[in-house]
């Protein structure tokens, strides 16, 4: 039976509330062929009207756990090779990893999806199946956008699911300007991107030949030297920009972690005396009293009237 047909049977079994043994058997059969499944096969709706998630995340989580157990021990489920169930090839692990990342990105926009379910499902994806972290970053970004009210600690836990070192250059450029990510994650992204640029520059410089040797070998240098030099200069400029951005993010991180210091005000100073600034010299008290007496003299030239 194909995965699509098994999905139809599983949806019907959940909707009709059949026995648990029947549903678990269908889940195990789907796990055996999970490498051939597509995203629509995993989008099983949650048949409940209690304001829960839109899709049945627990069922997909059990299917993924069964798949991982079958990868570890093929005879765990009791299916024999002559029955038509054989262990999937190792390349299926990468396909399953991409499939689960797509599933995470699809359910991440559900506002009723708690952090624990998102993290629990993401942790089931094996690291060896994730060549790059772009799919995981996309799912995390969608989840953070759909859940802006989660705490900073939960935000850090969600972002710890991805390895910033395995992000592509485009994903790093997007993550460096993403305000939804914690400051610590952005600093890690900038650090790894700067390290990557440094490695590229060092590799380009080490692969270059000596000018004297190249002049002896070929008197007419190739015309593609200028594009290479332009690329190196652009990489240097980008490296400097990343250094500056990294310094800014570190300063911002220190300002956030620094406790707010009390600013002295006029009320906190004794007798309500305002401390003069260092830029302007303090006004002499004698000249101030003289100006006040002059103004009173203009108002009452014959003296202050008795009260």
PDB file of C-alpha atoms in Angstrom:
ATOM      1  CA  UNK A   1       0.000   0.000   0.000  1.00  0.00           C
ATOM      2  CA  UNK A   2       1.221   3.477  -0.833  1.00  0.00           C
ATOM      3  CA  UNK A   3       1.760   6.176   1.762  1.00  0.00           C
ATOM      4  CA  UNK A   4      -1.099   8.258   0.378  1.00  0.00           C
ATOM      5  CA  UNK A   5      -3.534   5.360   0.777  1.00  0.00           C
ATOM      6  CA  UNK A   6      -2.279   4.713   4.309  1.00  0.00           C
ATOM      7  CA  UNK A   7      -2.836   8.384   5.096  1.00  0.00           C
ATOM      8  CA  UNK A   8      -6.449   8.164   3.917  1.00  0.00           C
ATOM      9  CA  UNK A   9      -6.997   5.105   6.105  1.00  0.00           C
ATOM     10  CA  UNK A  10      -5.375   6.786   9.104  1.00  0.00           C
ATOM     11  CA  UNK A  11      -7.494   9.923   8.733  1.00  0.00           C
ATOM     12  CA  UNK A  12     -10.633   7.811   8.526  1.00  0.00           C
ATOM     13  CA  UNK A  13      -9.573   5.792  11.569  1.00  0.00           C
ATOM     14  CA  UNK A  14      -9.003   8.962  13.594  1.00  0.00           C
ATOM     15  CA  UNK A  15     -12.287  10.517  12.479  1.00  0.00           C
ATOM     16  CA  UNK A  16     -14.311   7.361  13.183  1.00  0.00           C
ATOM     17  CA  UNK A  17     -12.505   6.864  16.518  1.00  0.00           C
ATOM     18  CA  UNK A  18     -11.496   3.283  15.846  1.00  0.00           C
ATOM     19  CA  UNK A  19      -9.409   1.226  18.233  1.00  0.00           C
ATOM     20  CA  UNK A  20      -6.024   2.515  19.306  1.00  0.00           C
ATOM     21  CA  UNK A  21      -4.358  -0.671  18.050  1.00  0.00           C
ATOM     22  CA  UNK A  22      -5.702  -0.033  14.550  1.00  0.00           C
ATOM     23  CA  UNK A  23      -4.380   3.518  14.481  1.00  0.00           C
ATOM     24  CA  UNK A  24      -0.988   2.547  15.877  1.00  0.00           C
ATOM     25  CA  UNK A  25      -0.629  -0.166  13.236  1.00  0.00           C
ATOM     26  CA  UNK A  26      -1.358   2.337  10.458  1.00  0.00           C
ATOM     27  CA  UNK A  27       1.161   4.766  11.952  1.00  0.00           C
ATOM     28  CA  UNK A  28       3.855   2.077  11.951  1.00  0.00           C
ATOM     29  CA  UNK A  29       3.100   1.173   8.351  1.00  0.00           C
ATOM     30  CA  UNK A  30       3.411   4.839   7.374  1.00  0.00           C
ATOM     31  CA  UNK A  31       6.726   5.069   9.219  1.00  0.00           C
ATOM     32  CA  UNK A  32       8.117   2.217   7.111  1.00  0.00           C
ATOM     33  CA  UNK A  33       7.544   4.254   3.931  1.00  0.00           C
ATOM     34  CA  UNK A  34       8.074   7.744   5.327  1.00  0.00           C
ATOM     35  CA  UNK A  35      10.867   8.380   2.828  1.00  0.00           C
ATOM     36  CA  UNK A  36       8.305   8.186   0.006  1.00  0.00           C
ATOM     37  CA  UNK A  37       5.792  10.518   1.655  1.00  0.00           C
ATOM     38  CA  UNK A  38       5.047  14.104   0.665  1.00  0.00           C
ATOM     39  CA  UNK A  39       3.931  17.036   2.782  1.00  0.00           C
ATOM     40  CA  UNK A  40       0.216  16.505   2.146  1.00  0.00           C
ATOM     41  CA  UNK A  41       0.477  12.988   3.565  1.00  0.00           C
ATOM     42  CA  UNK A  42       1.467  14.389   6.964  1.00  0.00           C
ATOM     43  CA  UNK A  43      -1.088  17.194   7.145  1.00  0.00           C
ATOM     44  CA  UNK A  44      -3.599  15.222   9.173  1.00  0.00           C
ATOM     45  CA  UNK A  45      -6.299  17.542  10.553  1.00  0.00           C
ATOM     46  CA  UNK A  46      -7.072  17.528  14.244  1.00  0.00           C
ATOM     47  CA  UNK A  47     -10.696  16.454  14.573  1.00  0.00           C
ATOM     48  CA  UNK A  48     -11.425  18.418  17.724  1.00  0.00           C
ATOM     49  CA  UNK A  49     -13.383  21.564  18.474  1.00  0.00           C
ATOM     50  CA  UNK A  50     -11.673  22.508  21.716  1.00  0.00           C
ATOM     51  CA  UNK A  51      -9.481  25.228  20.224  1.00  0.00           C
ATOM     52  CA  UNK A  52      -6.506  22.906  19.841  1.00  0.00           C
ATOM     53  CA  UNK A  53      -4.004  22.887  16.974  1.00  0.00           C
ATOM     54  CA  UNK A  54      -5.178  22.732  13.387  1.00  0.00           C
ATOM     55  CA  UNK A  55      -3.180  19.587  12.592  1.00  0.00           C
ATOM     56  CA  UNK A  56      -2.638  16.380  14.523  1.00  0.00           C
ATOM     57  CA  UNK A  57       0.951  16.936  15.629  1.00  0.00           C
ATOM     58  CA  UNK A  58       1.011  14.015  18.071  1.00  0.00           C
ATOM     59  CA  UNK A  59       0.282  11.492  15.321  1.00  0.00           C
ATOM     60  CA  UNK A  60       3.098  12.815  13.118  1.00  0.00           C
ATOM     61  CA  UNK A  61       5.417  12.802  16.109  1.00  0.00           C
ATOM     62  CA  UNK A  62       4.665   9.121  16.756  1.00  0.00           C
ATOM     63  CA  UNK A  63       5.200   8.316  13.067  1.00  0.00           C
ATOM     64  CA  UNK A  64       8.608  10.014  13.172  1.00  0.00           C
ATOM     65  CA  UNK A  65       9.574   8.164  16.350  1.00  0.00           C
ATOM     66  CA  UNK A  66       8.592   4.867  14.734  1.00  0.00           C
ATOM     67  CA  UNK A  67      10.709   5.736  11.700  1.00  0.00           C
ATOM     68  CA  UNK A  68      13.755   6.441  13.861  1.00  0.00           C
ATOM     69  CA  UNK A  69      13.253   3.200  15.764  1.00  0.00           C
ATOM     70  CA  UNK A  70      12.981   1.293  12.507  1.00  0.00           C
ATOM     71  CA  UNK A  71      16.210   2.890  11.303  1.00  0.00           C
ATOM     72  CA  UNK A  72      17.909   1.648  14.449  1.00  0.00           C
ATOM     73  CA  UNK A  73      16.416  -1.865  14.429  1.00  0.00           C
ATOM     74  CA  UNK A  74      14.473  -3.051  11.368  1.00  0.00           C
ATOM     75  CA  UNK A  75      12.936  -6.026  13.182  1.00  0.00           C
ATOM     76  CA  UNK A  76      11.450  -3.868  15.938  1.00  0.00           C
ATOM     77  CA  UNK A  77       7.977  -3.900  14.434  1.00  0.00           C
ATOM     78  CA  UNK A  78       7.884  -7.604  13.596  1.00  0.00           C
ATOM     79  CA  UNK A  79       7.695  -7.105   9.809  1.00  0.00           C
ATOM     80  CA  UNK A  80       9.813  -9.473   7.818  1.00  0.00           C
ATOM     81  CA  UNK A  81      11.638  -8.816   4.585  1.00  0.00           C
ATOM     82  CA  UNK A  82       9.558 -11.360   2.622  1.00  0.00           C
ATOM     83  CA  UNK A  83       6.393  -9.437   3.542  1.00  0.00           C
ATOM     84  CA  UNK A  84       7.498  -6.576   1.340  1.00  0.00           C
ATOM     85  CA  UNK A  85       8.890  -4.261   4.035  1.00  0.00           C
ATOM     86  CA  UNK A  86      12.591  -3.627   3.789  1.00  0.00           C
ATOM     87  CA  UNK A  87      14.791  -1.070   5.464  1.00  0.00           C
ATOM     88  CA  UNK A  88      14.890   2.190   3.500  1.00  0.00           C
ATOM     89  CA  UNK A  89      18.237   3.342   2.106  1.00  0.00           C
ATOM     90  CA  UNK A  90      20.346   5.888   3.907  1.00  0.00           C
ATOM     91  CA  UNK A  91      19.406   8.589   1.403  1.00  0.00           C
ATOM     92  CA  UNK A  92      15.868   8.444   2.780  1.00  0.00           C
ATOM     93  CA  UNK A  93      17.132  10.039   5.977  1.00  0.00           C
ATOM     94  CA  UNK A  94      17.856  13.287   4.136  1.00  0.00           C
ATOM     95  CA  UNK A  95      14.476  13.211   2.398  1.00  0.00           C
ATOM     96  CA  UNK A  96      12.715  12.590   5.691  1.00  0.00           C
ATOM     97  CA  UNK A  97      14.661  15.439   7.283  1.00  0.00           C
ATOM     98  CA  UNK A  98      13.588  17.875   4.565  1.00  0.00           C
ATOM     99  CA  UNK A  99      10.033  16.565   4.797  1.00  0.00           C
ATOM    100  CA  UNK A 100       9.890  17.188   8.535  1.00  0.00           C
ATOM    101  CA  UNK A 101      11.371  20.678   8.127  1.00  0.00           C
ATOM    102  CA  UNK A 102       8.659  21.472   5.588  1.00  0.00           C
ATOM    103  CA  UNK A 103       6.064  20.103   7.995  1.00  0.00           C
ATOM    104  CA  UNK A 104       7.444  22.296  10.791  1.00  0.00           C
ATOM    105  CA  UNK A 105       7.261  25.370   8.565  1.00  0.00           C
ATOM    106  CA  UNK A 106       3.668  24.489   7.652  1.00  0.00           C
ATOM    107  CA  UNK A 107       2.415  24.108  11.221  1.00  0.00           C
ATOM    108  CA  UNK A 108       4.533  26.955  12.638  1.00  0.00           C
ATOM    109  CA  UNK A 109       1.951  29.577  11.674  1.00  0.00           C
ATOM    110  CA  UNK A 110      -0.651  27.932  13.929  1.00  0.00           C
ATOM    111  CA  UNK A 111      -1.127  30.319  16.857  1.00  0.00           C
ATOM    112  CA  UNK A 112      -2.365  27.479  19.081  1.00  0.00           C
ATOM    113  CA  UNK A 113       0.820  25.453  18.630  1.00  0.00           C
ATOM    114  CA  UNK A 114       2.688  25.538  21.961  1.00  0.00           C
ATOM    115  CA  UNK A 115       6.438  25.878  22.208  1.00  0.00           C
ATOM    116  CA  UNK A 116       6.825  22.414  23.737  1.00  0.00           C
ATOM    117  CA  UNK A 117       5.225  20.681  20.738  1.00  0.00           C
ATOM    118  CA  UNK A 118       7.284  22.672  18.244  1.00  0.00           C
ATOM    119  CA  UNK A 119      10.537  21.929  20.063  1.00  0.00           C
ATOM    120  CA  UNK A 120       9.630  18.274  20.649  1.00  0.00           C
ATOM    121  CA  UNK A 121       8.971  17.670  16.970  1.00  0.00           C
ATOM    122  CA  UNK A 122      12.033  19.615  15.811  1.00  0.00           C
ATOM    123  CA  UNK A 123      14.332  17.646  18.117  1.00  0.00           C
ATOM    124  CA  UNK A 124      13.296  14.403  16.391  1.00  0.00           C
ATOM    125  CA  UNK A 125      14.914  15.499  13.113  1.00  0.00           C
ATOM    126  CA  UNK A 126      18.389  13.891  13.012  1.00  0.00           C
ATOM    127  CA  UNK A 127      21.315  16.274  12.612  1.00  0.00           C
ATOM    128  CA  UNK A 128      22.955  14.068   9.977  1.00  0.00           C
ATOM    129  CA  UNK A 129      19.918  14.545   7.754  1.00  0.00           C
ATOM    130  CA  UNK A 130      20.274  18.335   7.821  1.00  0.00           C
ATOM    131  CA  UNK A 131      23.001  19.362   5.401  1.00  0.00           C
ATOM    132  CA  UNK A 132      22.050  23.004   5.825  1.00  0.00           C
ATOM    133  CA  UNK A 133      19.956  24.690   8.477  1.00  0.00           C
ATOM    134  CA  UNK A 134      17.981  26.865   6.061  1.00  0.00           C
ATOM    135  CA  UNK A 135      14.829  24.753   6.399  1.00  0.00           C
ATOM    136  CA  UNK A 136      14.989  24.799  10.193  1.00  0.00           C
ATOM    137  CA  UNK A 137      15.656  28.547  10.192  1.00  0.00           C
ATOM    138  CA  UNK A 138      12.638  29.121   7.948  1.00  0.00           C
ATOM    139  CA  UNK A 139      10.397  27.150  10.316  1.00  0.00           C
ATOM    140  CA  UNK A 140      11.776  29.001  13.343  1.00  0.00           C
ATOM    141  CA  UNK A 141      11.292  32.387  11.708  1.00  0.00           C
ATOM    142  CA  UNK A 142       7.673  31.571  10.825  1.00  0.00           C
ATOM    143  CA  UNK A 143       7.003  30.368  14.363  1.00  0.00           C
ATOM    144  CA  UNK A 144       8.506  33.485  15.966  1.00  0.00           C
ATOM    145  CA  UNK A 145       6.508  35.700  13.633  1.00  0.00           C
ATOM    146  CA  UNK A 146       3.242  33.915  14.476  1.00  0.00           C
ATOM    147  CA  UNK A 147       3.975  33.873  18.238  1.00  0.00           C
ATOM    148  CA  UNK A 148       5.285  37.339  19.186  1.00  0.00           C
ATOM    149  CA  UNK A 149       4.165  37.017  22.823  1.00  0.00           C
ATOM    150  CA  UNK A 150       6.448  34.148  23.857  1.00  0.00           C
ATOM    151  CA  UNK A 151       9.043  34.881  26.504  1.00  0.00           C
ATOM    152  CA  UNK A 152      12.715  35.558  25.840  1.00  0.00           C
ATOM    153  CA  UNK A 153      13.663  32.213  27.368  1.00  0.00           C
ATOM    154  CA  UNK A 154      11.294  30.355  25.047  1.00  0.00           C
ATOM    155  CA  UNK A 155      12.636  32.360  22.113  1.00  0.00           C
ATOM    156  CA  UNK A 156      16.172  31.283  22.970  1.00  0.00           C
ATOM    157  CA  UNK A 157      15.103  27.636  23.272  1.00  0.00           C
ATOM    158  CA  UNK A 158      13.451  27.750  19.864  1.00  0.00           C
ATOM    159  CA  UNK A 159      16.503  29.338  18.231  1.00  0.00           C
ATOM    160  CA  UNK A 160      18.829  26.801  19.848  1.00  0.00           C
ATOM    161  CA  UNK A 161      17.285  24.135  17.594  1.00  0.00           C
ATOM    162  CA  UNK A 162      19.376  25.287  14.625  1.00  0.00           C
ATOM    163  CA  UNK A 163      23.134  25.306  14.102  1.00  0.00           C
ATOM    164  CA  UNK A 164      24.059  28.816  12.974  1.00  0.00           C
ATOM    165  CA  UNK A 165      27.305  27.507  11.492  1.00  0.00           C
ATOM    166  CA  UNK A 166      25.378  25.486   8.872  1.00  0.00           C
ATOM    167  CA  UNK A 167      23.321  28.394   7.546  1.00  0.00           C
ATOM    168  CA  UNK A 168      23.817  29.415   3.943  1.00  0.00           C
ATOM    169  CA  UNK A 169      25.065  32.854   3.002  1.00  0.00           C
ATOM    170  CA  UNK A 170      21.569  34.044   2.064  1.00  0.00           C
ATOM    171  CA  UNK A 171      20.124  32.763   5.334  1.00  0.00           C
ATOM    172  CA  UNK A 172      22.912  34.466   7.297  1.00  0.00           C
ATOM    173  CA  UNK A 173      22.199  37.767   5.563  1.00  0.00           C
ATOM    174  CA  UNK A 174      18.520  37.441   6.463  1.00  0.00           C
ATOM    175  CA  UNK A 175      19.189  36.352  10.049  1.00  0.00           C
ATOM    176  CA  UNK A 176      21.624  39.207  10.687  1.00  0.00           C
ATOM    177  CA  UNK A 177      18.799  41.703  10.095  1.00  0.00           C
ATOM    178  CA  UNK A 178      16.015  39.681  11.738  1.00  0.00           C
ATOM    179  CA  UNK A 179      14.640  41.538  14.759  1.00  0.00           C
ATOM    180  CA  UNK A 180      12.676  38.502  15.893  1.00  0.00           C
ATOM    181  CA  UNK A 181      15.824  36.557  16.755  1.00  0.00           C
ATOM    182  CA  UNK A 182      17.515  36.977  20.143  1.00  0.00           C
ATOM    183  CA  UNK A 183      20.627  39.117  20.261  1.00  0.00           C
ATOM    184  CA  UNK A 184      22.785  36.109  21.148  1.00  0.00           C
ATOM    185  CA  UNK A 185      21.663  34.253  18.026  1.00  0.00           C
ATOM    186  CA  UNK A 186      22.383  37.253  15.797  1.00  0.00           C
ATOM    187  CA  UNK A 187      25.867  37.564  17.309  1.00  0.00           C
ATOM    188  CA  UNK A 188      26.534  33.883  16.551  1.00  0.00           C
ATOM    189  CA  UNK A 189      25.360  34.324  12.963  1.00  0.00           C
ATOM    190  CA  UNK A 190      27.635  37.340  12.455  1.00  0.00           C
ATOM    191  CA  UNK A 191      30.568  35.541  14.045  1.00  0.00           C
ATOM    192  CA  UNK A 192      30.288  32.460  11.832  1.00  0.00           C
ATOM    193  CA  UNK A 193      29.756  34.566   8.728  1.00  0.00           C
ATOM    194  CA  UNK A 194      32.865  36.603   9.509  1.00  0.00           C
ATOM    195  CA  UNK A 195      34.819  33.388  10.075  1.00  0.00           C
ATOM    196  CA  UNK A 196      33.572  32.026   6.759  1.00  0.00           C
ATOM    197  CA  UNK A 197      34.652  35.168   4.914  1.00  0.00           C
ATOM    198  CA  UNK A 198      38.056  34.993   6.582  1.00  0.00           C
ATOM    199  CA  UNK A 199      38.481  31.391   5.436  1.00  0.00           C
ATOM    200  CA  UNK A 200      37.480  32.333   1.885  1.00  0.00           C
ATOM    201  CA  UNK A 201      39.952  35.205   1.829  1.00  0.00           C
ATOM    202  CA  UNK A 202      42.745  33.062   3.245  1.00  0.00           C
ATOM    203  CA  UNK A 203      42.024  30.345   0.694  1.00  0.00           C
ATOM    204  CA  UNK A 204      42.064  32.837  -2.163  1.00  0.00           C
ATOM    205  CA  UNK A 205      45.331  34.349  -1.018  1.00  0.00           C
ATOM    206  CA  UNK A 206      46.990  30.956  -0.476  1.00  0.00           C
ATOM    207  CA  UNK A 207      45.921  29.693  -3.902  1.00  0.00           C
ATOM    208  CA  UNK A 208      47.448  32.719  -5.637  1.00  0.00           C
ATOM    209  CA  UNK A 209      50.886  32.379  -7.278  1.00  0.00           C
ATOM    210  CA  UNK A 210      53.894  34.615  -6.912  1.00  0.00           C
ATOM    211  CA  UNK A 211      54.016  37.623  -9.266  1.00  0.00           C
ATOM    212  CA  UNK A 212      57.572  36.834 -10.398  1.00  0.00           C
ATOM    213  CA  UNK A 213      56.717  33.233 -11.254  1.00  0.00           C
ATOM    214  CA  UNK A 214      53.570  34.177 -13.114  1.00  0.00           C
ATOM    215  CA  UNK A 215      55.446  36.817 -15.110  1.00  0.00           C
ATOM    216  CA  UNK A 216      58.036  34.265 -16.196  1.00  0.00           C
ATOM    217  CA  UNK A 217      55.447  31.688 -17.172  1.00  0.00           C
ATOM    218  CA  UNK A 218      53.129  34.003 -19.064  1.00  0.00           C
ATOM    219  CA  UNK A 219      54.073  37.471 -20.224  1.00  0.00           C
ATOM    220  CA  UNK A 220      50.459  38.282 -21.019  1.00  0.00           C
ATOM    221  CA  UNK A 221      48.403  37.992 -17.831  1.00  0.00           C
ATOM    222  CA  UNK A 222      44.845  36.735 -18.189  1.00  0.00           C
ATOM    223  CA  UNK A 223      42.017  39.201 -18.318  1.00  0.00           C
ATOM    224  CA  UNK A 224      40.171  37.709 -15.334  1.00  0.00           C
ATOM    225  CA  UNK A 225      42.627  39.070 -12.748  1.00  0.00           C
ATOM    226  CA  UNK A 226      40.621  42.237 -12.237  1.00  0.00           C
ATOM    227  CA  UNK A 227      37.367  40.412 -11.431  1.00  0.00           C
ATOM    228  CA  UNK A 228      39.207  38.286  -8.866  1.00  0.00           C
ATOM    229  CA  UNK A 229      40.771  41.355  -7.268  1.00  0.00           C
ATOM    230  CA  UNK A 230      37.409  43.103  -7.266  1.00  0.00           C
ATOM    231  CA  UNK A 231      35.851  40.098  -5.566  1.00  0.00           C
ATOM    232  CA  UNK A 232      38.589  40.057  -2.940  1.00  0.00           C
ATOM    233  CA  UNK A 233      38.135  43.764  -2.276  1.00  0.00           C
ATOM    234  CA  UNK A 234      34.383  43.311  -1.938  1.00  0.00           C
ATOM    235  CA  UNK A 235      34.948  40.428   0.463  1.00  0.00           C
ATOM    236  CA  UNK A 236      37.281  42.617   2.507  1.00  0.00           C
ATOM    237  CA  UNK A 237      34.707  45.395   2.656  1.00  0.00           C
ATOM    238  CA  UNK A 238      32.016  42.928   3.649  1.00  0.00           C
ATOM    239  CA  UNK A 239      34.303  41.520   6.314  1.00  0.00           C
ATOM    240  CA  UNK A 240      34.874  44.993   7.741  1.00  0.00           C
ATOM    241  CA  UNK A 241      31.130  45.649   7.742  1.00  0.00           C
ATOM    242  CA  UNK A 242      30.540  42.391   9.579  1.00  0.00           C
ATOM    243  CA  UNK A 243      33.187  43.319  12.148  1.00  0.00           C
ATOM    244  CA  UNK A 244      31.498  46.662  12.732  1.00  0.00           C
ATOM    245  CA  UNK A 245      28.088  45.015  12.994  1.00  0.00           C
ATOM    246  CA  UNK A 246      29.472  42.453  15.435  1.00  0.00           C
ATOM    247  CA  UNK A 247      30.888  45.204  17.652  1.00  0.00           C
ATOM    248  CA  UNK A 248      27.541  47.008  17.590  1.00  0.00           C
ATOM    249  CA  UNK A 249      25.670  43.845  18.546  1.00  0.00           C
ATOM    250  CA  UNK A 250      28.103  43.188  21.415  1.00  0.00           C
ATOM    251  CA  UNK A 251      27.598  46.731  22.708  1.00  0.00           C
ATOM    252  CA  UNK A 252      23.851  46.301  22.414  1.00  0.00           C
ATOM    253  CA  UNK A 253      24.045  43.016  24.300  1.00  0.00           C
ATOM    254  CA  UNK A 254      26.035  44.679  27.100  1.00  0.00           C
ATOM    255  CA  UNK A 255      23.482  47.482  27.343  1.00  0.00           C
ATOM    256  CA  UNK A 256      20.654  44.957  27.637  1.00  0.00           C
ATOM    257  CA  UNK A 257      22.404  42.915  30.322  1.00  0.00           C
ATOM    258  CA  UNK A 258      23.572  45.980  32.263  1.00  0.00           C
ATOM    259  CA  UNK A 259      21.237  46.859  35.183  1.00  0.00           C
ATOM    260  CA  UNK A 260      19.495  50.155  34.800  1.00  0.00           C
ATOM    261  CA  UNK A 261      21.337  52.724  36.877  1.00  0.00           C
ATOM    262  CA  UNK A 262      19.392  55.381  38.669  1.00  0.00           C
ATOM    263  CA  UNK A 263      19.737  58.783  37.046  1.00  0.00           C
ATOM    264  CA  UNK A 264      20.236  61.579  39.602  1.00  0.00           C
ATOM    265  CA  UNK A 265      17.465  64.104  39.451  1.00  0.00           C
ATOM    266  CA  UNK A 266      16.739  67.416  41.031  1.00  0.00           C
ATOM    267  CA  UNK A 267      14.527  65.799  43.660  1.00  0.00           C
ATOM    268  CA  UNK A 268      17.317  63.465  44.811  1.00  0.00           C
ATOM    269  CA  UNK A 269      19.801  66.299  45.326  1.00  0.00           C
ATOM    270  CA  UNK A 270      19.778  67.892  48.772  1.00  0.00           C
ATOM    271  CA  UNK A 271      17.584  70.977  49.281  1.00  0.00           C
ATOM    272  CA  UNK A 272      16.354  70.642  45.712  1.00  0.00           C
ATOM    273  CA  UNK A 273      19.489  72.374  44.392  1.00  0.00           C
ATOM    274  CA  UNK A 274      20.111  71.650  40.730  1.00  0.00           C
ATOM    275  CA  UNK A 275      23.718  70.749  40.083  1.00  0.00           C
ATOM    276  CA  UNK A 276      25.100  72.935  37.305  1.00  0.00           C
ATOM    277  CA  UNK A 277      26.433  71.243  34.224  1.00  0.00           C
ATOM    278  CA  UNK A 278      30.126  71.131  33.509  1.00  0.00           C
ATOM    279  CA  UNK A 279      29.691  72.948  30.191  1.00  0.00           C
ATOM    280  CA  UNK A 280      28.354  76.194  31.644  1.00  0.00           C
ATOM    281  CA  UNK A 281      29.882  77.996  34.651  1.00  0.00           C
ATOM    282  CA  UNK A 282      27.585  78.353  37.656  1.00  0.00           C
ATOM    283  CA  UNK A 283      25.794  81.655  38.045  1.00  0.00           C
ATOM    284  CA  UNK A 284      27.197  83.652  40.960  1.00  0.00           C
ATOM    285  CA  UNK A 285      24.747  83.963  43.808  1.00  0.00           C
ATOM    286  CA  UNK A 286      25.607  87.615  44.376  1.00  0.00           C
ATOM    287  CA  UNK A 287      24.819  88.656  40.816  1.00  0.00           C
ATOM    288  CA  UNK A 288      21.538  86.754  40.984  1.00  0.00           C
ATOM    289  CA  UNK A 289      20.472  88.649  44.142  1.00  0.00           C
ATOM    290  CA  UNK A 290      21.505  91.942  42.565  1.00  0.00           C
ATOM    291  CA  UNK A 291      19.341  91.299  39.522  1.00  0.00           C
ATOM    292  CA  UNK A 292      16.369  90.414  41.744  1.00  0.00           C
ATOM    293  CA  UNK A 293      16.797  93.578  43.818  1.00  0.00           C
ATOM    294  CA  UNK A 294      17.011  95.686  40.665  1.00  0.00           C
ATOM    295  CA  UNK A 295      13.740  94.246  39.378  1.00  0.00           C
ATOM    296  CA  UNK A 296      12.056  94.914  42.742  1.00  0.00           C
ATOM    297  CA  UNK A 297      13.399  98.427  42.711  1.00  0.00           C
ATOM    298  CA  UNK A 298      11.803  99.061  39.341  1.00  0.00           C
ATOM    299  CA  UNK A 299       8.443  97.770  40.540  1.00  0.00           C
ATOM    300  CA  UNK A 300       8.487  99.585  43.891  1.00  0.00           C
ATOM    301  CA  UNK A 301      10.771 102.627  43.654  1.00  0.00           C
ATOM    302  CA  UNK A 302       9.755 103.788  47.184  1.00  0.00           C
ATOM    303  CA  UNK A 303      10.360 100.443  48.832  1.00  0.00           C
ATOM    304  CA  UNK A 304       8.421  97.257  49.220  1.00  0.00           C
ATOM    305  CA  UNK A 305       4.911  98.005  50.554  1.00  0.00           C
ATOM    306  CA  UNK A 306       4.072  96.531  53.905  1.00  0.00           C
ATOM    307  CA  UNK A 307       1.956  93.405  53.755  1.00  0.00           C
TER     308      UNK A 307
END
